mmCIF file of C-alpha atoms in Angstrom:
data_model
loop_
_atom_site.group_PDB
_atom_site.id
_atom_site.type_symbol
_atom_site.label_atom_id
_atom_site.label_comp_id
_atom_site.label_asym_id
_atom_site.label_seq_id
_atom_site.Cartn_x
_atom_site.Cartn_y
_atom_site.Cartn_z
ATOM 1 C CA UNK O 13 2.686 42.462 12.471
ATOM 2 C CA UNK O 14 3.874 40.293 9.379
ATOM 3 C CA UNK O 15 -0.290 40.574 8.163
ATOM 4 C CA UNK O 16 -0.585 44.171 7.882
ATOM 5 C CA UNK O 17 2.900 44.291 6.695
ATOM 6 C CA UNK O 18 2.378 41.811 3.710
ATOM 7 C CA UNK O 19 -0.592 43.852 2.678
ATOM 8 C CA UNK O 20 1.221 46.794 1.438
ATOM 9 C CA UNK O 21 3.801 44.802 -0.422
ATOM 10 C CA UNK O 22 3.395 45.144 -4.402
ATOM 11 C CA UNK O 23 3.356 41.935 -6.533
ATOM 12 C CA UNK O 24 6.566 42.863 -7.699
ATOM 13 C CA UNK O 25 8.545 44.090 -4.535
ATOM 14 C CA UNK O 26 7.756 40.471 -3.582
ATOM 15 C CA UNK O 27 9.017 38.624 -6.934
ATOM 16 C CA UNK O 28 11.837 41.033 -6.394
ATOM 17 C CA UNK O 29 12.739 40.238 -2.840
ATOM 18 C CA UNK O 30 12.159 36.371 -3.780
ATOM 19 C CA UNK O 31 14.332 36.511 -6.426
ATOM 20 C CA UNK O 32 17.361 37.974 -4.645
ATOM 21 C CA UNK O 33 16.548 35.842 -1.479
ATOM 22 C CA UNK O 34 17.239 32.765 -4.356
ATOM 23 C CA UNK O 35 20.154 34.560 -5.743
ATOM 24 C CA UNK O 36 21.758 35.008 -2.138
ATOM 25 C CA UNK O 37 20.738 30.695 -1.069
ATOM 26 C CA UNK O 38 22.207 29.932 -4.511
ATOM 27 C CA UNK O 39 25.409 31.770 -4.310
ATOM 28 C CA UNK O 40 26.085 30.328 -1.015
ATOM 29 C CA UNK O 41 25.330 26.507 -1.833
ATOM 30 C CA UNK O 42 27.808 26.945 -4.860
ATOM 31 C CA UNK O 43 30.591 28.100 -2.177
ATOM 32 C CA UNK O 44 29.560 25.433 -0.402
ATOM 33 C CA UNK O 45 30.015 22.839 -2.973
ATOM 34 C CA UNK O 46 32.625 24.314 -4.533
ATOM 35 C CA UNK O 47 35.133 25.313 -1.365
ATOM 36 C CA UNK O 48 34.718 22.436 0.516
ATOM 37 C CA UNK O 49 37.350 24.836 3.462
ATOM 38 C CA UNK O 50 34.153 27.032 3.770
ATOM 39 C CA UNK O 51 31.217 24.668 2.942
ATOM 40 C CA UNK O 52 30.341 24.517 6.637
ATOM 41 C CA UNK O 53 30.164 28.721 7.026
ATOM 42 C CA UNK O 54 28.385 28.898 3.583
ATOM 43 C CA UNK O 55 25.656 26.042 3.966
ATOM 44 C CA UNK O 56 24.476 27.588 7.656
ATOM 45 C CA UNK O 57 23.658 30.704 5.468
ATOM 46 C CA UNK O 58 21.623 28.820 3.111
ATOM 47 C CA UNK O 59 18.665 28.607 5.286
ATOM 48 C CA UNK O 60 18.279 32.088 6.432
ATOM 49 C CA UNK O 61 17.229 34.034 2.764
ATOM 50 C CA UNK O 62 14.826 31.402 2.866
ATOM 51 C CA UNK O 63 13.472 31.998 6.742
ATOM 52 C CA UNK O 64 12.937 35.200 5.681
ATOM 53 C CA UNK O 65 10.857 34.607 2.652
ATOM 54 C CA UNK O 66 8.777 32.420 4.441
ATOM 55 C CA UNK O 67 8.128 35.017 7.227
ATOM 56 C CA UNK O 68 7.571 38.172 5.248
ATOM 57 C CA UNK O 69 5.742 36.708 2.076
ATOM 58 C CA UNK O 70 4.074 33.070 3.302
ATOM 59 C CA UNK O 71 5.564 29.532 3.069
ATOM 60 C CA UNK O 72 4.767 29.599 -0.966
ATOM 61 C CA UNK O 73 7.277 31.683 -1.663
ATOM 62 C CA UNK O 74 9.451 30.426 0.378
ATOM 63 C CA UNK O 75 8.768 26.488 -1.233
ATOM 64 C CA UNK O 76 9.644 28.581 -4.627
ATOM 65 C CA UNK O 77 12.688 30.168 -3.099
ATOM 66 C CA UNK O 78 13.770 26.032 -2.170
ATOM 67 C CA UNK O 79 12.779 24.741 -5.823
ATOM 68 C CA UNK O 80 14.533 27.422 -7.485
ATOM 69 C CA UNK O 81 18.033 26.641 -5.219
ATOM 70 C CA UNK O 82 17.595 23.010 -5.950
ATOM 71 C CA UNK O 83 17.239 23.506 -9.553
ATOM 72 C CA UNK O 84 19.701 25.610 -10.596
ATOM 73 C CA UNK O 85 22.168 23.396 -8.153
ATOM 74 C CA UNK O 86 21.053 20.495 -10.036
ATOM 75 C CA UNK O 87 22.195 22.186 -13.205
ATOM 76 C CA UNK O 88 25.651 23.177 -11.887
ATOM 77 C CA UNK O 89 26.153 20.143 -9.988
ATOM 78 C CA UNK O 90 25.323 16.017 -9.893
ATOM 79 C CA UNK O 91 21.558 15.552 -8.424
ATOM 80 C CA UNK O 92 23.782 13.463 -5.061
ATOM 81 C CA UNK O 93 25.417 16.559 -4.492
ATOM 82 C CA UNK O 94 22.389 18.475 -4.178
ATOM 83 C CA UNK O 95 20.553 15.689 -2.047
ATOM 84 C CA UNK O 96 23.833 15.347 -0.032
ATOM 85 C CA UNK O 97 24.076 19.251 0.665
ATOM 86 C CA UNK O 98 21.615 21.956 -0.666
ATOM 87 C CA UNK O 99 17.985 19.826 0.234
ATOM 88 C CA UNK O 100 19.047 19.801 3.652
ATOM 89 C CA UNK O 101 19.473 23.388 4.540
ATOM 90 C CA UNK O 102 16.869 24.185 2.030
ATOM 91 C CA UNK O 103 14.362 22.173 4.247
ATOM 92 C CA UNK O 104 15.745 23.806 7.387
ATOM 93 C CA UNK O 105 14.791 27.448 5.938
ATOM 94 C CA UNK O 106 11.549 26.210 5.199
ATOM 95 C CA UNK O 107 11.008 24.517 9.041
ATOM 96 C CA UNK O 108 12.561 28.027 10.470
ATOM 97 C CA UNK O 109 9.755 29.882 8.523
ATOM 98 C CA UNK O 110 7.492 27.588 9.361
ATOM 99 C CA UNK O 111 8.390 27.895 12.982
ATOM 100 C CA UNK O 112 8.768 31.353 12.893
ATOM 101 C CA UNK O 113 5.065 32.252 11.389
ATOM 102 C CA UNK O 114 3.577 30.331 13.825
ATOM 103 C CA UNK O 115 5.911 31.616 16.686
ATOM 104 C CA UNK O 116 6.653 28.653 17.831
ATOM 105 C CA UNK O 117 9.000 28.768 21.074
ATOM 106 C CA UNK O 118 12.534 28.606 20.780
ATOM 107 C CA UNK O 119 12.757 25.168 22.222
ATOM 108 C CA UNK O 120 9.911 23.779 19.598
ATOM 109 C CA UNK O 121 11.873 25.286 16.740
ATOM 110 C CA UNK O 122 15.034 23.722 17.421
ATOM 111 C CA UNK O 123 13.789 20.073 18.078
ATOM 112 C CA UNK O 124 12.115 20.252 14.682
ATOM 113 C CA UNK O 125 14.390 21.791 13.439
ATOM 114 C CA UNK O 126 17.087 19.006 14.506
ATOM 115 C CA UNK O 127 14.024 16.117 13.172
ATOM 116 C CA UNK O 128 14.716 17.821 9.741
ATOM 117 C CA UNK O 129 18.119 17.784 9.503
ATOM 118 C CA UNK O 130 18.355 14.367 11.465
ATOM 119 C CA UNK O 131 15.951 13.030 8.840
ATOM 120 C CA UNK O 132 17.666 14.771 5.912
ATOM 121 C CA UNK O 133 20.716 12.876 6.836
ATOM 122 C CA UNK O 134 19.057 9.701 7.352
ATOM 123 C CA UNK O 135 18.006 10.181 3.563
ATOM 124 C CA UNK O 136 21.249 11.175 2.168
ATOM 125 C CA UNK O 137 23.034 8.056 3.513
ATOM 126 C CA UNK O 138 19.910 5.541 2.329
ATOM 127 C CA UNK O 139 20.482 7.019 -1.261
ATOM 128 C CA UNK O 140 24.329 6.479 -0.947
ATOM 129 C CA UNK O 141 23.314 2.924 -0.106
ATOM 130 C CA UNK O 142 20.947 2.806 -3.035
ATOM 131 C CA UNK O 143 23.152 4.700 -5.499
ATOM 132 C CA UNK O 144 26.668 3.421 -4.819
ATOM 133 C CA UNK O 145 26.282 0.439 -3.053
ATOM 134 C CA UNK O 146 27.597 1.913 0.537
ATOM 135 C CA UNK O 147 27.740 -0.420 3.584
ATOM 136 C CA UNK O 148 25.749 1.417 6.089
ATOM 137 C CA UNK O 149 26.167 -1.661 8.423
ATOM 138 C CA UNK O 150 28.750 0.547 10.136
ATOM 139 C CA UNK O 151 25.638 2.751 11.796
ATOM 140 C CA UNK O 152 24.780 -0.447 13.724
ATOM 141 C CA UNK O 153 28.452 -0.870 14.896
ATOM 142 C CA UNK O 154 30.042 -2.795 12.832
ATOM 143 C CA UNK O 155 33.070 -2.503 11.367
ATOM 144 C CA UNK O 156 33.186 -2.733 7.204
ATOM 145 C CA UNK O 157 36.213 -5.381 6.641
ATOM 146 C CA UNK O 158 37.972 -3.217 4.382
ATOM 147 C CA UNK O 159 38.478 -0.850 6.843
ATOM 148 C CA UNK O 160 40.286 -3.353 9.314
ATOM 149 C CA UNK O 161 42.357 -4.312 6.390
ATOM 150 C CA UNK O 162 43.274 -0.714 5.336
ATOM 151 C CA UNK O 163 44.199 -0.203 9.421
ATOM 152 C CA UNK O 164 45.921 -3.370 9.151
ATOM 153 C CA UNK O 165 48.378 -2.483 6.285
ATOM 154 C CA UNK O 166 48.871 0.910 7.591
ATOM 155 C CA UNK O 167 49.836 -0.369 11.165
ATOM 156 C CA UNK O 168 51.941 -2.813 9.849
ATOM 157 C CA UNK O 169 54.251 -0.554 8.060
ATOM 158 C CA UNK O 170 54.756 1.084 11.440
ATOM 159 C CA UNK O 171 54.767 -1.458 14.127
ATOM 160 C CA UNK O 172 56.203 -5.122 14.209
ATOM 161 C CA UNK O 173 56.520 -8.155 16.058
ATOM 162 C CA UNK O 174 54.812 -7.595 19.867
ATOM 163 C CA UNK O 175 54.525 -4.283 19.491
ATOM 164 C CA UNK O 176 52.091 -4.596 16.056
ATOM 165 C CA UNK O 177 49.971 -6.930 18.204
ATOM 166 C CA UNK O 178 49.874 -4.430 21.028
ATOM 167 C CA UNK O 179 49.069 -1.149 18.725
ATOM 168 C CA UNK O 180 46.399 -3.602 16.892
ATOM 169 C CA UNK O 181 44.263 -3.899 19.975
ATOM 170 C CA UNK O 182 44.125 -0.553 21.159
ATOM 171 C CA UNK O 183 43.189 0.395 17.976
ATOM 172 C CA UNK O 184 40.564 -1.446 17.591
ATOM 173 C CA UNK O 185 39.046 -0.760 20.728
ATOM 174 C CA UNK O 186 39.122 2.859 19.906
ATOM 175 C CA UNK O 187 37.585 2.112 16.040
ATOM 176 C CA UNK O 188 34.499 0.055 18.343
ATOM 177 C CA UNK O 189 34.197 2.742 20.578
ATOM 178 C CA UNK O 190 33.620 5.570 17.610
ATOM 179 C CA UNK O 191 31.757 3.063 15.647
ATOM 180 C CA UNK O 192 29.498 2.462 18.970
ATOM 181 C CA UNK O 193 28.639 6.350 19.143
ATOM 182 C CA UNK O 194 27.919 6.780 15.881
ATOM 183 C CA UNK O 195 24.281 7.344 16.413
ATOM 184 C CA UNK O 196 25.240 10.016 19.271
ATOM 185 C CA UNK O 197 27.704 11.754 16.629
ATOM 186 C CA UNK O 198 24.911 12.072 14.018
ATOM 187 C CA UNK O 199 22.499 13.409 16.867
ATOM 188 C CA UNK O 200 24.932 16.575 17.922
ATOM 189 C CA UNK O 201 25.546 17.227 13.969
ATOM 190 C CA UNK O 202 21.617 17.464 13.231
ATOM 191 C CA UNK O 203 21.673 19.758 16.653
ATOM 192 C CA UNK O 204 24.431 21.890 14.983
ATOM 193 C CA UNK O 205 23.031 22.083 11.709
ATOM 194 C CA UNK O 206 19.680 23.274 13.575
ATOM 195 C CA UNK O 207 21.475 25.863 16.215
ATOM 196 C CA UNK O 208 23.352 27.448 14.075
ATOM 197 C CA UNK O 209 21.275 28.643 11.282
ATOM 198 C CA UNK O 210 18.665 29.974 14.396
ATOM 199 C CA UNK O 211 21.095 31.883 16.237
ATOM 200 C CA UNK O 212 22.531 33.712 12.612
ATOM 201 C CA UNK O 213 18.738 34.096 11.750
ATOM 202 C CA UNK O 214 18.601 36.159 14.948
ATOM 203 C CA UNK O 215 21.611 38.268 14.707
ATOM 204 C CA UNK O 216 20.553 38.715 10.622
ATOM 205 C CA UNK O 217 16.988 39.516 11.202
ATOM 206 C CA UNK O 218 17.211 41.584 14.431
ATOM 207 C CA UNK O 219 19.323 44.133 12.251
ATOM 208 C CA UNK O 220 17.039 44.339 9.068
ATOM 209 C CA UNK O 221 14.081 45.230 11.605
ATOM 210 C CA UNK O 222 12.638 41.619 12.573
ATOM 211 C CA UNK O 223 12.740 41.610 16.510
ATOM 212 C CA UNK O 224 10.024 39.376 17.714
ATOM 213 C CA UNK O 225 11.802 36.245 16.557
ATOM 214 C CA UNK O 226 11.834 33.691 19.488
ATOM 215 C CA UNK O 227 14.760 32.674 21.469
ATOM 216 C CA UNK O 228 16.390 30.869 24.249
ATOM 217 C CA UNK O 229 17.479 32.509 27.351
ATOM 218 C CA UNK O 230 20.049 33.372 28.729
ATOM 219 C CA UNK O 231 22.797 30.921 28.645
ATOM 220 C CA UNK O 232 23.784 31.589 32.219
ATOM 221 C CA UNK O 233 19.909 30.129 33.099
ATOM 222 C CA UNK O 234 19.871 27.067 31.410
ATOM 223 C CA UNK O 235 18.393 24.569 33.355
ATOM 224 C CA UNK O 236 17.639 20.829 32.620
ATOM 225 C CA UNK O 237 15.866 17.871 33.899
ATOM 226 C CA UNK O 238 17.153 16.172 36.843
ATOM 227 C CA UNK O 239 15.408 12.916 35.274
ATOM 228 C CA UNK O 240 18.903 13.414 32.916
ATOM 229 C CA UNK O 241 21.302 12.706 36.108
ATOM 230 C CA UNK O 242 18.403 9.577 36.704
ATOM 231 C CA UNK O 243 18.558 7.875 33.536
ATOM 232 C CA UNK O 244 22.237 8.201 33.243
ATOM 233 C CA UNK O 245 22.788 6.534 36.630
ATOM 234 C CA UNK O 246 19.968 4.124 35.563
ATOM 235 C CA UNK O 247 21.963 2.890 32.604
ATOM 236 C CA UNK O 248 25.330 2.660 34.040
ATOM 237 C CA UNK O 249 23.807 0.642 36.984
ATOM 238 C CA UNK O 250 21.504 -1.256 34.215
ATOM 239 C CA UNK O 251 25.031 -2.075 32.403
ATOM 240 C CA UNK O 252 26.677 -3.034 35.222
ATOM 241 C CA UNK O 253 23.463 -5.621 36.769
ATOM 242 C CA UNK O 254 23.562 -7.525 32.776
ATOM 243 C CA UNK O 255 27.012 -7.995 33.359
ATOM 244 C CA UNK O 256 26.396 -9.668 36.384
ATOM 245 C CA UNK O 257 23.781 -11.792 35.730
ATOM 246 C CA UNK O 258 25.200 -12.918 32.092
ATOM 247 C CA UNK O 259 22.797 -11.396 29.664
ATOM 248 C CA UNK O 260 25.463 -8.480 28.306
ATOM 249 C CA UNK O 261 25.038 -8.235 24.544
ATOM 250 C CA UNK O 262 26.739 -6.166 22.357
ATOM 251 C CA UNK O 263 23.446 -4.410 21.374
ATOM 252 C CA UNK O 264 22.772 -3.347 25.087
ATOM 253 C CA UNK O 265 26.540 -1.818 24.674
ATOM 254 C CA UNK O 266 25.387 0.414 21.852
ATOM 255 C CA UNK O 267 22.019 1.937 23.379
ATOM 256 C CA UNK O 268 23.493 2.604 26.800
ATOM 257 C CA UNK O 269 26.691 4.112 25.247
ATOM 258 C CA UNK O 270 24.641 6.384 23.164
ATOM 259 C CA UNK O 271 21.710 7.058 26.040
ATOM 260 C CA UNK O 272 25.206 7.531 28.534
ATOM 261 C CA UNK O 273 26.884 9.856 26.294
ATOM 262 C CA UNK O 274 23.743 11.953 25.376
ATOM 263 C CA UNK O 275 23.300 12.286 29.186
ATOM 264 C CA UNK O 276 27.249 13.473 29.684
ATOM 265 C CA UNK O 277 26.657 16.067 26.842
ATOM 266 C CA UNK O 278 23.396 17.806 28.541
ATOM 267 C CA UNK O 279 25.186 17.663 32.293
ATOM 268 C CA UNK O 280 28.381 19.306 30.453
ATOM 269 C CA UNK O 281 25.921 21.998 29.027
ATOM 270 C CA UNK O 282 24.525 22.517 32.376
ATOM 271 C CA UNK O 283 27.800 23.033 33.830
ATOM 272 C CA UNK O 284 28.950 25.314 31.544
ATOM 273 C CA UNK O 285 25.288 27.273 32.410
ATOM 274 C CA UNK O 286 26.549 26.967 36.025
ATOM 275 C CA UNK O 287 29.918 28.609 35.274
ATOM 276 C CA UNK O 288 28.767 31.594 33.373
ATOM 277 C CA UNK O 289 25.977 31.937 35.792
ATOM 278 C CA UNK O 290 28.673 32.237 38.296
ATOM 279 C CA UNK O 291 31.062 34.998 36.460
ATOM 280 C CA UNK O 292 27.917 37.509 37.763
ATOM 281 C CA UNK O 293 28.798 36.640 41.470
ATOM 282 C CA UNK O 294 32.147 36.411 41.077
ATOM 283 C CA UNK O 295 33.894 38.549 38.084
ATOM 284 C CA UNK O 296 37.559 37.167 38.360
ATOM 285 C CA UNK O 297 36.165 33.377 37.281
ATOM 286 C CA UNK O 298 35.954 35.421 33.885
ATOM 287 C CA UNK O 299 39.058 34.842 33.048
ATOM 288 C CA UNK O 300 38.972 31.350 33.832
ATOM 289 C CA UNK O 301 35.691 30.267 31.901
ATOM 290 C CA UNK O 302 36.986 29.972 28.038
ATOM 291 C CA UNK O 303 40.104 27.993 29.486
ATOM 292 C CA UNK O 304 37.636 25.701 31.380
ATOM 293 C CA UNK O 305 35.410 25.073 27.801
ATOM 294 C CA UNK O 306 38.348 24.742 25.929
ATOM 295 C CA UNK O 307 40.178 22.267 28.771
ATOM 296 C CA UNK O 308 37.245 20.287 28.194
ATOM 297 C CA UNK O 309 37.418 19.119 25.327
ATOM 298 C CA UNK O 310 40.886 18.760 25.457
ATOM 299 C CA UNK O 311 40.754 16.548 28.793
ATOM 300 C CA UNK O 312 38.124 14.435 30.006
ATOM 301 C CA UNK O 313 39.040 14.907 33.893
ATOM 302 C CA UNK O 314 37.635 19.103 33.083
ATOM 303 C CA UNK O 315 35.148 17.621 31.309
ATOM 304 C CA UNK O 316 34.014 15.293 34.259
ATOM 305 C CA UNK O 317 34.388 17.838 36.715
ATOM 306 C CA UNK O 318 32.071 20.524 34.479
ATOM 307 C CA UNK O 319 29.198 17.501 33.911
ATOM 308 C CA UNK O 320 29.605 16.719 37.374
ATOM 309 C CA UNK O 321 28.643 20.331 38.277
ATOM 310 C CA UNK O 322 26.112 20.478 36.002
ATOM 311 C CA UNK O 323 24.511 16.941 37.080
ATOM 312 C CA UNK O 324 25.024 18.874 41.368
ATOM 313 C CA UNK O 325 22.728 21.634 39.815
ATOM 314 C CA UNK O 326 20.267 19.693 38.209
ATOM 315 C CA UNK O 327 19.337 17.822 41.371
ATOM 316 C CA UNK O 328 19.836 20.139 43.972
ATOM 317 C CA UNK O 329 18.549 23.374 42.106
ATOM 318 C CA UNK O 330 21.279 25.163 43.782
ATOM 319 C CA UNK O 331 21.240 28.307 41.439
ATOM 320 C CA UNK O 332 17.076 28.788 41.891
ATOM 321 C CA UNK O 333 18.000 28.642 45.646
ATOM 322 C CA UNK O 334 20.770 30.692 45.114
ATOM 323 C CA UNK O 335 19.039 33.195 43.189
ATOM 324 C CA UNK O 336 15.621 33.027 45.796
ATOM 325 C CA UNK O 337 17.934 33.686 48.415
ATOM 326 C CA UNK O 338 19.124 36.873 47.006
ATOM 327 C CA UNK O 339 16.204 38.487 46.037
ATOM 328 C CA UNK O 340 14.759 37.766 49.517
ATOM 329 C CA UNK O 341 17.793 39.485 50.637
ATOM 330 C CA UNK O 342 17.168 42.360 48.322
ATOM 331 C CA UNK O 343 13.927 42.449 49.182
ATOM 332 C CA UNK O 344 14.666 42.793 53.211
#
């Protein structure tokens, strides 16, 4: 389609479109960097003028459309700030082209799409290191001794006596934890960064005439692995068998938090799948659904319940059987 397409396209329609494409990427990183309220919003766009270049003119122009971004951001801005912010989304247009001229599946795109952005962020945090002298110890868990001291002070003009002591502990069991999941934090904001520019792609380029873009189904069919519900098990009882025999290290904390909480996240997706599949049987649970995501995140008992659905339908493939039984039903 794209072939015959480019054919017709003058030299100058495509310097043109280029240009504008760069104007559009540009505009956007500067509200990004500039309004850090709507840097999230604006960045996302970034990578879509550049998808498109990619797709209608070849992955050329669209490695111009990138170098021109980057260097006029260097101009208005410090070089960090355009390592920190425009290279990444710059290098996610570029995959998304990529991706999208060799129509790759939906599924392919995203995971390297989220190997980009994962590795983009890698970067940016290695140059902090080798710029500013950051302690990136904090990514293997842990915790940088000014910020105990900062907690510290701050605690202590609060609390006193027993109760200092009391608040002290919790919090640092809470400041492990998050430190602990960092890795799993970083993996759901390279997934973001990835989702979000595909599914704005798709809404963008479905209305200037692009409709053979690849996407996922349905949300109401998702379906995952059951190995997921196996290797969470696996690690909880793994956890739970070095504790008894007296090899626990902290390390084997880390991976099996991270491997345990990737697991939760994928059996909560599910779950969610489960629930809008089952709006379509019964219509009142409509109203409930949003409630039941937002709940969720508020409380972990929803958010248990939901994963534990999710993990149910991964194993026993209710909603094939579900959905075989009906159409031999329809069928009859």
């Amino acid at each position: 389609m794209f072939q015959n397409f480019e054919r017709k396209i003058s030299p100058a329609t495509t310097l043109v479109t280029a240009a504008m494409c760069s104007a559009i990427a540009i505009i956007f990183s500067v509200i990004g960097l500039y309004l850090p309220v709507l840097s999230i919003i604006a960045f996302l766009i970034v990578p879509i003028p550049i998808a498109y270049v990619c797709l209608r003119f070849g992955m050329k122009w669209g490695w111009l459309v990138s170098i021109t971004v980057l260097l006029l951001d260097s101009i208005l801005f410090d070089i960090l700030s355009v390592a920190f912010a425009s290279a990444t989304f710059c290098l996610l247009g570029l995959m998304l082209g990529f991706c999208y001229q060799k129509k790759y599946s939906a599924v392919k795109t995203l995971w390297l799409s989220v190997i980009v952005s994962a590795g983009t962020l890698i970067a940016q945090f290695a140059i902090a290191s080798l710029f500013t002298g950051a302690d990136l110890s904090i990514f293997l868990g842990n915790i940088p001794p000014e910020l105990n001291q900062e907690i510290d002070t701050i605690l202590t003009g609060v609390y006193s006596g027993s109760d200092l002591e009391m608040v002290k502990i919790q919090v640092n069991e809470t400041l492990n934890l998050i430190v602990k999941a960092l890795p799993f934090s970083f993996f759901l904001v390279a997934v973001f960064q990835a989702f979000a520019p595909m599914w704005l792609c798709r809404k963008i380029f479905n209305r200037l005439g692009i409709s053979n873009i690849p996407y996922f189904s349905p949300f109401y069919s998702w379906q995952f692995s059951p190995f997921i519900v196996y290797t969470y098990i696996a690690v909880i009882l793994g956890k739970i068998l070095f504790q008894s025999i007296g090899i626990w290290r902290v390390d084997y904390e880390s991976v099996i938090l991270n491997i345990s909480l990737l697991c939760m996240w994928i059996m909560w997706l599910q779950g969610l799948s489960v629930l809008w599949w089952a709006t379509y049987y019964k219509p009142t649970w409509r109203t409930w659904r949003w409630p039941i995501v937002i709940g969720s995140f508020i409380l972990p008992l929803i958010q248990f319940i939901v994963a534990g659905a999710g993990a149910w339908d991964m194993i026993t493939g209710y909603r094939k059987k579900a959905e075989k039984l009906k159409n031999t039903h329809t069928v009859s």
